Amino acid sequence: ATQTFSIEVVGATSAPAIVSTPVTAARAGQAYSYTVVATGVPTPTLTATLNGGGALPAWLTFDPATGVLSGTPAATDVGNYDVIITASNGVNPDAMQAFTITVGGPAGIPVLGNPYLQTFTGGLPADWVATGQWAVGAPTTGAASVGPPSVFDGDLAATNLTGNYTSSAHWNLDTPAFDFTGVASPQLRFVHWHNFERATSGTPPNNYDGGNIKISTDNGTTWVELDPASVTPAYQGVLVSGNSMPGQQAWSGILTDWTRVSIDLTTALTGQPLDQVKFRFDFGSDSSVTRPGWYVDNVRVGDAAQIPSSPVITSVPPAQLSIVAGELFTYVVTATGNPTPQLTATSTSGALPAWLTFDPATGVLTGTPANADAGLESIVITATNGQTPDAVQQFTLDVLPIEALATYIFDGDVRTPDVVATDVTAGELNNRAGTTTFVTGNPGRALNSNGFNVAVDPNYYEFVITPAAGFQVALDAFAFDHYRSSTGPTSFQVLIVSGGVTSTVTAGAGTMPTATTWTTATIPLAGAERGPFTGPVAVRITASGASSATGTFRIDNVSLAGVVQPRPNSAPVILSSPATVAQIGTPYSYPIVVDGWPAPTVTVSGLPTWLTYNSTTRTISGNPSVLSVGTSGTITVTAANTITPNATQTFTVTVAAPAAVPVIDGSPMTQNFSATLPTGWGATGGWEFGIPTVGANTVGPPTVYDGEVAATRIAANYTNSSFWSMATEIYDLSAVTNPTLQFVHWYNFERSASGTNYDGANIKISTDGGASWVELLPASVTPAYTGALGSGTTGMAGQQGWSGILTDWQIVTVDLSANLTGLRDQVAIRFDMGSDSSTTRPGWYVDDVRIGALADLVIAPTVTSAPRLSGMEGAAYSYSVTATGLPAPTLAATGAAGAALPAWLTFNPATGILSGTPGATDVGDHAVDVTATNAGGVDTQSFSIHVFAAGTLPVFTDGFEGPANPWTIGFDVGTASDWEIGTATVAGPLGCFAGAQCAGTILDGDYSVGPALSYMQTPVVNLTGIPQPAMRFMQWYRTESGYDGGNVKISTDGGLTFSPLTPSSVTPAYTGTLSPAPMAGQLAWTGVGTTWTAVTIDLSADLQGLPRDQIVLRFDFASDTSLVYTGWYLDDVQVGDYATLQ
C-alpha cells in the first residue's frame, strides 16, 4: 500500500495582545490622540467602537492601519465616552481594551485626574482671588501671637496675619476653577484654626462673627452655601442678624488647635455642571467686638480616595479603664487615613507590660492582669502613614487588686459576725416581721422566735455584706448548717437581695432531712447571683412547710466565699424612671437614682417654673397649679463623672386637672390672702404675698385694705419686660346662678400723659381647667378697663387692661355669665400683669377675691367721699356723695340724728348730690348725716357744714405781683434753685394766669439738667378753727414725662419736716410717678399740662388730729440727668377754708 502527502512548514502563531496604555483625558478645543499598539502573529486587525458596539462619537475617528484614535472635541462634547478597542488575528482569544475618555471643559480649568493641593508657599497663588484683609504668609506664634498657637505647615492664608479682623467686614478668598468630570467621590479638604466672636451663654449661644464655605458651578458667577450636613466638623450654628452674612450657617467661637475639615461635594454637584467649579472661604463680622479671625492651610480638592490624609484614631478607649485583677481587658484600635495607617502600642515607660499584648494587624490590645500587676499603666497608641501629623492616643489603665472574703461569717456561739474583709462591713438581720432577735440556742440560731405560720412562709434569716465606698463584692458560694424539729419547716430557699431587686438563687433550693439532725447545705452562686455588688447585698434564707407553729429551724456555721475588690471606674447610668404625669393639687416628686464610679454628679435642665431640683437629695419636685396645665418642654437629666459617655434621660411632664375640684354652691369662694401663695393657686414671675408698707416710704397703695394682699411685689416696683400671672384653683360653677368674680385692687402702672398704656393688667378665664385662657369680655368688667395696652407690653400687647394710677382701693365686679358659654365645671381665673422695656411703677395690689352667685356677694356699704365742710353766704354749695358696696348702696341725707336737713339744703339720692345756697340767716354750723345702705348694713358719715359770712377771705393769698415776697426759695439737690418770680412770656406759657407776674422754674428758659430738686414754700399759716382747710392755685407745666415734675408737700412743724399729701385729696390728680432720683417713686404732675388749670387740695386728711398753727406748704420740683423742658408755672396761690377759696 502506498500513501502520498505533503508537508508545509509555516511560522509560529500567537493570540493578539494590546500593549499600549490608553489616554483617558481630553479637553474641549484641544486635539486628542491615542496610538494603539498590539502584538500577535499574524499581525492583528484593529477596530474601535463605543461600549455596546455603537459608532464612535462624531469628534472621534480611528485609523485601523495606523492604530491612531484621534479627534478634537468641542465644548458641547464635554462628558464621558466608554470606548472598546478590539485586536483580532484569527487566533483565539481576541484582545479587548475598554477605557473611558473624559472630555473636560475649555483650556485653563484642570481636570482633576490627580488631587489638587495648595500650601500657600510664596504668597497668594496667581489663580486665587482675595478681598478685604485676606493675606498669605507665616503667622506669628508665641506670646505675641494673635492667631493659632503654632504654625501648621509654613505659610498659610488668614483674615489678618498680624491682628484682629475689623468690624462689619465681609471678606472672601476664592479658589481657581476645577473640572470634576469623572471624579467619583468629589471632596474639599483643608486644615483651619479660628477665633471668632461668639457669646459664652445662651441656648444656643449667639454667633456674632464667623466663616463658611460656598460653592460656584459657573466659574464664580453665582455662589451658594453648602449643605451643612456635608461639612465635618459641623458648623457652630447660624450667624446673628447683625453679621454681614446674617442667618447663614458658619463656624464661630474658638478652636484650641488646628482642625481638619472634610466636605463631601456629592450633594452640591449632583445635577450641576462639573467643569467650572470654584470654592469660596467667606468671612463676616458684626459691628462690635473683633477677634483674631480665620487661618487656613493645605487646601486639597479631588477624589476622596486619592487625597492623602493624615491618620486619625477613630476608636475610643473603653470607659472601663479600671481593670480588676484576673479579668480580661480588650481594646480594638481603629484608625483612618490615606494611605492606611500603621498602628503601634507602647507604654510611656517603654514596652508594654508583660500581661498586655498588641497585634498591629488587627489593632487588638488585650491581656489579663494578676494581683502583682496592680497599679497605673499609661498606654500610648500611635497611627502613622507618612502624612503629618501622626495620630496619638494616650490613656491610663488602673489594675485593681482583689481580696478574699473570710471563710466563716459567724457561728452559733458568737453574736457579732467575724470580720470578713478590710473594705466591707457585715451584719446579721432577723427580718421576720416584728421580730428583733433570734431565739438563742446552742448551737445555732432559731428562726421561729414568734413561731411559724403553717400556711405561709414569711420566715427568713438574712446576712448583709456592705462594701465600702469605692469597693465591690463578688460572691462565689454560700454554705450553712441547718437543723429542723420534727414539726419544723421541710424546705428552704436562698435568695440574693440588692438594690431593691430580689433574685432566686438557681441552686439555692433545698429539702430538710426527715431526721432531726444537723445537715450542711453548700450553695454555689452563678451568673448575676455573683454580682459584683457595689451596694449592700443580702443573702437570705427562707424556710417553709412547718406543720406546727412551734416547729423550729436552726442555722449555724454560715460561710460566704468571694472577693472584695476596688470598684472599677464606670460610666454613669440612670436607673430610675420619671413620673411623666402630674396632677394639680398633688405634689410631684421624682427621686433620681444613678450608678457609676466615681459617684456621678447629676444636673437637670429644662424644668418648667413649677418644678425645682434639689442636688443634695437628687430629687425633682414641685406642686403643679392651673398655670402648669399641659405638657412641659423637654426635661433633661444628665449624670456625669470622669468616665464617658455621660448618661442622659429626657422626658416631659404632663399636668392634668385634679381628680375633683371645689364646687361653689351657696357660699362664695373667698380668698383674703396670707403671707404665702394660697393652696391650689399658681403664680409666676414676681407675685408676692403679705402686708404692704404704707406711709412716707411706701411704693404701693396709700393704705392697707384688709391685712395681707397679693401684689406684683409687695415693697418694690415690678420689673421691665415682665409678664406675670396669678391663677385661682379650678372651680365647678355649674350650680351658680349669675356667677360673679369680685375683688378689690389698687394699681400704679406706667401710662403717658397722652393716654398710651405702656404697662397694665387684666383678667383672663379658663373653662377647661387651665388648658386654654381667653380675655374677659370688656363689657363684663366694672369699673371698665382703661383701654388697650401698648404694642411693647410683654405678653399682653393690644389687650384691654387697666393702666395709670388709682388714688385709692377700688372694688371690681366681673359678670362671668357672658364669659361662660359652655360647661362650667372646670373654671379658673387668672390675674395677668405685663410691662414694657422702660419705666417701672409700684404695680398691682389685689385683695378679697370672691367667686360665687351675684346674690351671695354682699359687700357692706362704705361712704368713700370726703364731705365739703364749709360754705359761704350767697354762694352755691355742693357735695357729691359716693359709696361702695354690693349691691349698690342706697344713699340718703338728713340732719343730725335723723332730723330734717336745713331748709337751704337738698339731697338727690339718685345722683348723690347734696346742694344748696345758704343765706344770711344760715351763717353758722349745720350738722348732716349721710347714709349708705344695702343688704350688708348701713354706713353713716356725720359732719358739720360751717357757713361763712359773705366776704370772708382766705388765711393766705398771693398772686406774685409784689413788691412784697412772702416765699422762701431754695434747693435740696443741685447748685441753685430753679424757682423764680416774674413775667412769663419767654419760655413757658404766653403769659401768667392773672396779672403781670407768676412763679416758674426759670422764667426765660428750660429748667436745669439734674439731678436737681428746687423748692418754693409759703410762710407759716395758722389754720386753727378752719372747718375744711384747703389750698388752691393755678398751674401750667411741661416736663419730661415720668422723669421730671413737681408736687406739693405739707409741714405741721413750721417747715422743719415735710410729708407728701394724701394723693386722693389732690384735684386734678397727679399724672405719674417720678423716676429716678431725687424724687424717685413720688407722685407728681409730669408730662404735658400746657393749659392754666385750677388745682384744689383738701388738707383735712393730712391735718387730722395734728396741730394747725404752724402750717407750711411747699412746691417741690425735680429733674433728672437727661432731657429738660420749660417746667412748672404757678399763680394765684390761696390757703384757707375750702369755701373761701375762689
Coordinates of C-alpha atoms in Angstrom, one line a residue, residues 709-984:
V709 CA -52.7 91.1 99.9
A710 CA -51.4 89.6 96.6
A711 CA -49.1 92.1 94.7
T712 CA -46.7 92.2 91.8
R713 CA -44.0 92.7 94.5
I714 CA -45.1 93.9 97.9
A715 CA -42.5 96.6 98.6
A716 CA -40.8 97.3 95.2
N717 CA -41.7 98.2 91.6
Y718 CA -42.3 95.5 89.1
T719 CA -39.5 94.9 86.5
N720 CA -39.2 95.8 82.9
S721 CA -40.3 93.5 80.1
S722 CA -42.2 91.2 82.5
F723 CA -45.3 89.1 82.1
W724 CA -46.5 87.7 85.5
S725 CA -49.6 85.6 86.2
M726 CA -51.5 84.6 89.3
A727 CA -54.3 82.0 89.0
T728 CA -57.0 80.6 91.2
E729 CA -57.9 77.0 91.8
I730 CA -60.2 75.3 89.3
Y731 CA -63.9 75.6 90.4
D732 CA -67.1 73.9 89.5
L733 CA -69.7 76.8 88.9
S734 CA -72.3 74.5 87.4
A735 CA -74.8 75.3 90.2
V736 CA -74.1 79.0 90.5
T737 CA -76.7 81.5 89.3
N738 CA -75.3 84.7 87.9
P739 CA -71.7 83.7 88.5
T740 CA -69.6 86.7 89.5
L741 CA -66.0 87.5 90.3
Q742 CA -65.3 90.2 92.8
F743 CA -62.1 91.6 94.3
V744 CA -60.6 94.9 95.4
H745 CA -57.5 96.3 93.9
W746 CA -55.1 99.3 93.7
Y747 CA -52.6 99.9 90.9
N748 CA -50.0 102.2 89.6
F749 CA -48.8 101.4 86.1
E750 CA -46.8 103.4 83.6
R751 CA -49.2 105.4 81.4
S752 CA -48.3 108.5 79.3
A753 CA -49.9 111.9 79.8
S754 CA -51.4 111.5 76.3
G755 CA -53.0 108.2 77.3
T756 CA -50.7 105.5 76.0
N757 CA -50.9 102.4 78.3
Y758 CA -47.4 101.1 78.4
D759 CA -47.9 98.7 81.4
G760 CA -51.1 97.2 82.8
A761 CA -53.2 94.3 83.9
N762 CA -56.3 92.4 83.1
I763 CA -58.3 89.2 83.9
K764 CA -58.5 86.0 81.9
I765 CA -60.7 83.0 82.3
S766 CA -60.3 79.3 81.5
T767 CA -63.3 76.9 81.2
D768 CA -61.2 73.8 80.5
G769 CA -59.1 73.5 83.7
G770 CA -56.3 75.8 82.5
A771 CA -55.6 74.2 79.1
S772 CA -56.6 77.4 77.4
W773 CA -57.2 81.0 78.5
V774 CA -59.2 83.9 77.0
E775 CA -59.6 87.5 77.9
L776 CA -62.8 88.5 79.6
L777 CA -65.4 90.4 77.6
P778 CA -64.6 94.1 78.5
A779 CA -68.3 94.9 78.9
S780 CA -68.4 92.4 81.8
V781 CA -65.8 94.2 83.8
T782 CA -66.8 97.0 86.2
P783 CA -65.1 99.5 86.6
A784 CA -64.1 99.3 82.9
Y785 CA -60.6 98.7 81.7
T786 CA -58.6 101.9 81.0
G787 CA -58.0 100.8 77.3
A788 CA -55.8 98.8 75.0
L789 CA -52.2 98.1 76.2
G790 CA -49.4 99.2 74.1
S791 CA -47.5 97.2 71.4
G792 CA -44.5 96.9 73.7
T793 CA -46.4 95.4 76.7
T794 CA -44.8 92.0 77.2
G795 CA -47.3 89.1 76.7
M796 CA -50.3 91.5 76.5
A797 CA -49.8 93.8 73.6
G798 CA -53.1 95.1 72.3
Q799 CA -55.2 93.6 75.1
Q800 CA -57.7 95.6 77.1
G801 CA -56.4 96.3 80.6
W802 CA -56.2 98.7 83.5
S803 CA -53.3 101.2 83.4
G804 CA -52.3 104.5 85.0
I805 CA -52.9 105.2 88.7
L806 CA -55.7 104.6 91.2
T807 CA -55.7 107.0 94.1
D808 CA -57.4 104.5 96.5
W809 CA -58.6 100.9 96.7
Q810 CA -61.4 100.0 94.2
I811 CA -63.9 97.2 94.1
V812 CA -64.1 95.3 90.8
T813 CA -67.1 93.2 89.8
V814 CA -67.0 90.9 86.8
D815 CA -70.1 89.3 85.4
L816 CA -68.9 85.8 84.5
S817 CA -72.1 84.7 82.8
A818 CA -71.3 86.1 79.4
N819 CA -67.8 84.5 79.6
L820 CA -69.1 81.0 80.5
T821 CA -70.8 79.9 77.3
G822 CA -70.2 76.2 77.7
L823 CA -69.6 73.8 80.6
R824 CA -68.9 75.5 84.0
D825 CA -67.2 72.6 85.9
Q826 CA -63.6 73.5 85.1
V827 CA -63.4 77.3 85.6
A828 CA -60.3 79.2 86.7
I829 CA -59.5 82.9 86.9
R830 CA -56.1 84.4 86.0
F831 CA -54.7 87.8 87.0
D832 CA -52.2 88.9 84.3
M833 CA -49.7 91.8 84.5
G834 CA -47.4 93.0 81.7
S835 CA -44.8 95.7 81.3
D836 CA -42.7 97.2 78.5
S837 CA -39.0 97.7 78.4
S838 CA -38.8 101.2 80.0
T839 CA -40.1 102.8 83.2
T840 CA -41.4 100.7 86.1
R841 CA -44.0 101.5 88.8
P842 CA -45.4 100.0 92.0
G843 CA -47.8 97.7 90.1
W844 CA -50.9 95.8 91.1
Y845 CA -52.3 95.0 94.6
V846 CA -55.2 92.6 94.9
D847 CA -57.2 91.5 97.9
D848 CA -60.5 89.9 98.9
V849 CA -61.1 87.8 95.8
R850 CA -64.5 86.2 95.8
I851 CA -66.3 84.0 93.3
G852 CA -69.9 83.0 93.6
A853 CA -73.5 83.9 92.8
L854 CA -74.1 87.6 92.5
A855 CA -76.8 87.5 95.2
D856 CA -74.3 85.9 97.6
L857 CA -71.6 88.5 97.1
V858 CA -72.6 91.2 99.6
I859 CA -70.2 93.9 100.5
A860 CA -71.1 96.2 103.3
P861 CA -71.5 99.8 102.2
T862 CA -68.8 102.4 102.7
V863 CA -69.2 106.1 102.1
T864 CA -65.9 106.9 100.3
S865 CA -66.2 110.6 99.5
A866 CA -64.9 113.4 101.7
P867 CA -67.5 116.0 102.7
R868 CA -67.3 119.6 101.9
L869 CA -67.2 121.1 105.4
S870 CA -67.8 124.8 104.6
G871 CA -69.9 127.1 102.6
M872 CA -70.4 130.9 102.1
E873 CA -73.4 133.1 102.4
G874 CA -74.8 133.6 98.9
A875 CA -72.5 131.0 97.2
A876 CA -73.6 127.7 95.9
Y877 CA -72.7 124.7 98.0
S878 CA -72.3 121.2 96.5
Y879 CA -71.1 117.9 97.9
S880 CA -71.1 114.7 95.6
V881 CA -71.6 111.7 97.9
T882 CA -70.0 108.4 96.7
A883 CA -70.2 105.0 98.3
T884 CA -69.1 101.4 97.6
G885 CA -70.8 98.2 98.3
L886 CA -72.6 95.3 96.7
P887 CA -75.4 95.5 95.9
A888 CA -75.0 99.2 95.1
P889 CA -76.0 101.1 98.3
T890 CA -79.0 103.4 98.6
L891 CA -78.0 106.9 99.6
A892 CA -79.8 109.3 102.0
A893 CA -79.0 112.6 103.8
T894 CA -80.6 114.0 107.0
G895 CA -79.9 116.4 109.7
A896 CA -78.3 115.1 112.9
A897 CA -80.0 112.1 114.5
G898 CA -82.4 111.8 111.6
A899 CA -83.7 115.3 111.7
A900 CA -84.7 117.2 108.6
L901 CA -82.0 118.8 106.5
P902 CA -81.6 122.6 106.9
A903 CA -84.0 124.4 104.6
W904 CA -81.3 125.6 102.3
L905 CA -80.0 122.1 101.7
T906 CA -81.5 119.4 99.4
F907 CA -80.3 115.9 98.6
N908 CA -80.8 113.9 95.4
P909 CA -80.4 110.2 96.2
A910 CA -80.2 109.2 92.5
T911 CA -77.2 111.4 91.9
G912 CA -75.8 111.6 95.4
I913 CA -75.6 115.4 95.2
L914 CA -76.1 117.4 98.5
S915 CA -76.5 121.0 97.4
G916 CA -78.0 124.5 98.2
T917 CA -77.2 128.2 98.6
P918 CA -77.2 129.4 102.2
G919 CA -78.5 132.9 103.1
A920 CA -77.5 135.4 105.7
T921 CA -79.6 133.6 108.3
D922 CA -77.8 130.4 107.6
V923 CA -74.4 131.6 108.7
G924 CA -73.1 129.1 111.3
D925 CA -72.8 125.3 111.7
H926 CA -75.2 122.7 110.3
A927 CA -75.0 119.0 111.3
V928 CA -75.6 116.5 108.5
D929 CA -75.7 112.7 108.4
V930 CA -75.2 110.9 105.0
T931 CA -76.0 107.2 105.0
A932 CA -75.3 104.3 102.5
T933 CA -77.5 101.3 102.9
N934 CA -77.6 97.8 101.4
A935 CA -78.1 94.2 102.5
G936 CA -74.7 94.3 104.2
G937 CA -75.7 97.1 106.6
V938 CA -75.5 100.9 106.9
D939 CA -72.6 103.2 106.8
T940 CA -73.1 106.7 108.3
Q941 CA -71.0 109.8 107.6
S942 CA -71.6 112.6 110.1
F943 CA -70.1 116.0 109.6
S944 CA -70.9 119.7 110.1
I945 CA -71.0 122.4 107.4
H946 CA -69.8 125.8 108.5
V947 CA -71.4 128.7 106.6
F948 CA -69.2 131.8 106.5
A949 CA -70.5 135.3 106.2
A950 CA -70.1 136.9 102.7
G951 CA -66.8 138.5 102.1
T952 CA -64.7 136.2 104.3
L953 CA -61.1 136.0 102.9
P954 CA -58.6 133.1 102.8
V955 CA -55.9 132.9 105.5
F956 CA -53.1 133.3 102.9
T957 CA -53.2 134.5 99.3
D958 CA -50.6 135.7 96.9
G959 CA -50.7 136.4 93.2
F960 CA -46.9 137.1 92.9
E961 CA -47.5 140.8 92.0
G962 CA -45.1 142.1 94.7
P963 CA -43.2 144.0 95.7
A964 CA -43.5 142.1 99.0
N965 CA -42.3 138.5 98.6
P966 CA -43.5 136.1 101.4
W967 CA -42.0 133.0 99.7
T968 CA -38.9 131.0 100.8
I969 CA -37.0 129.7 97.7
G970 CA -34.2 127.2 97.9
F971 CA -32.8 123.8 96.7
D972 CA -32.0 120.4 98.3
V973 CA -30.2 118.9 95.3
G974 CA -28.2 120.7 92.7
T975 CA -26.3 124.1 92.6
A976 CA -29.1 126.6 92.7
S977 CA -32.9 126.8 92.9
D978 CA -34.8 127.0 89.6
W979 CA -37.8 128.8 91.2
E980 CA -38.1 132.5 90.0
I981 CA -40.9 135.1 90.3
G982 CA -41.5 137.5 87.4
T983 CA -43.1 137.7 84.0
A984 CA -43.8 134.6 81.9

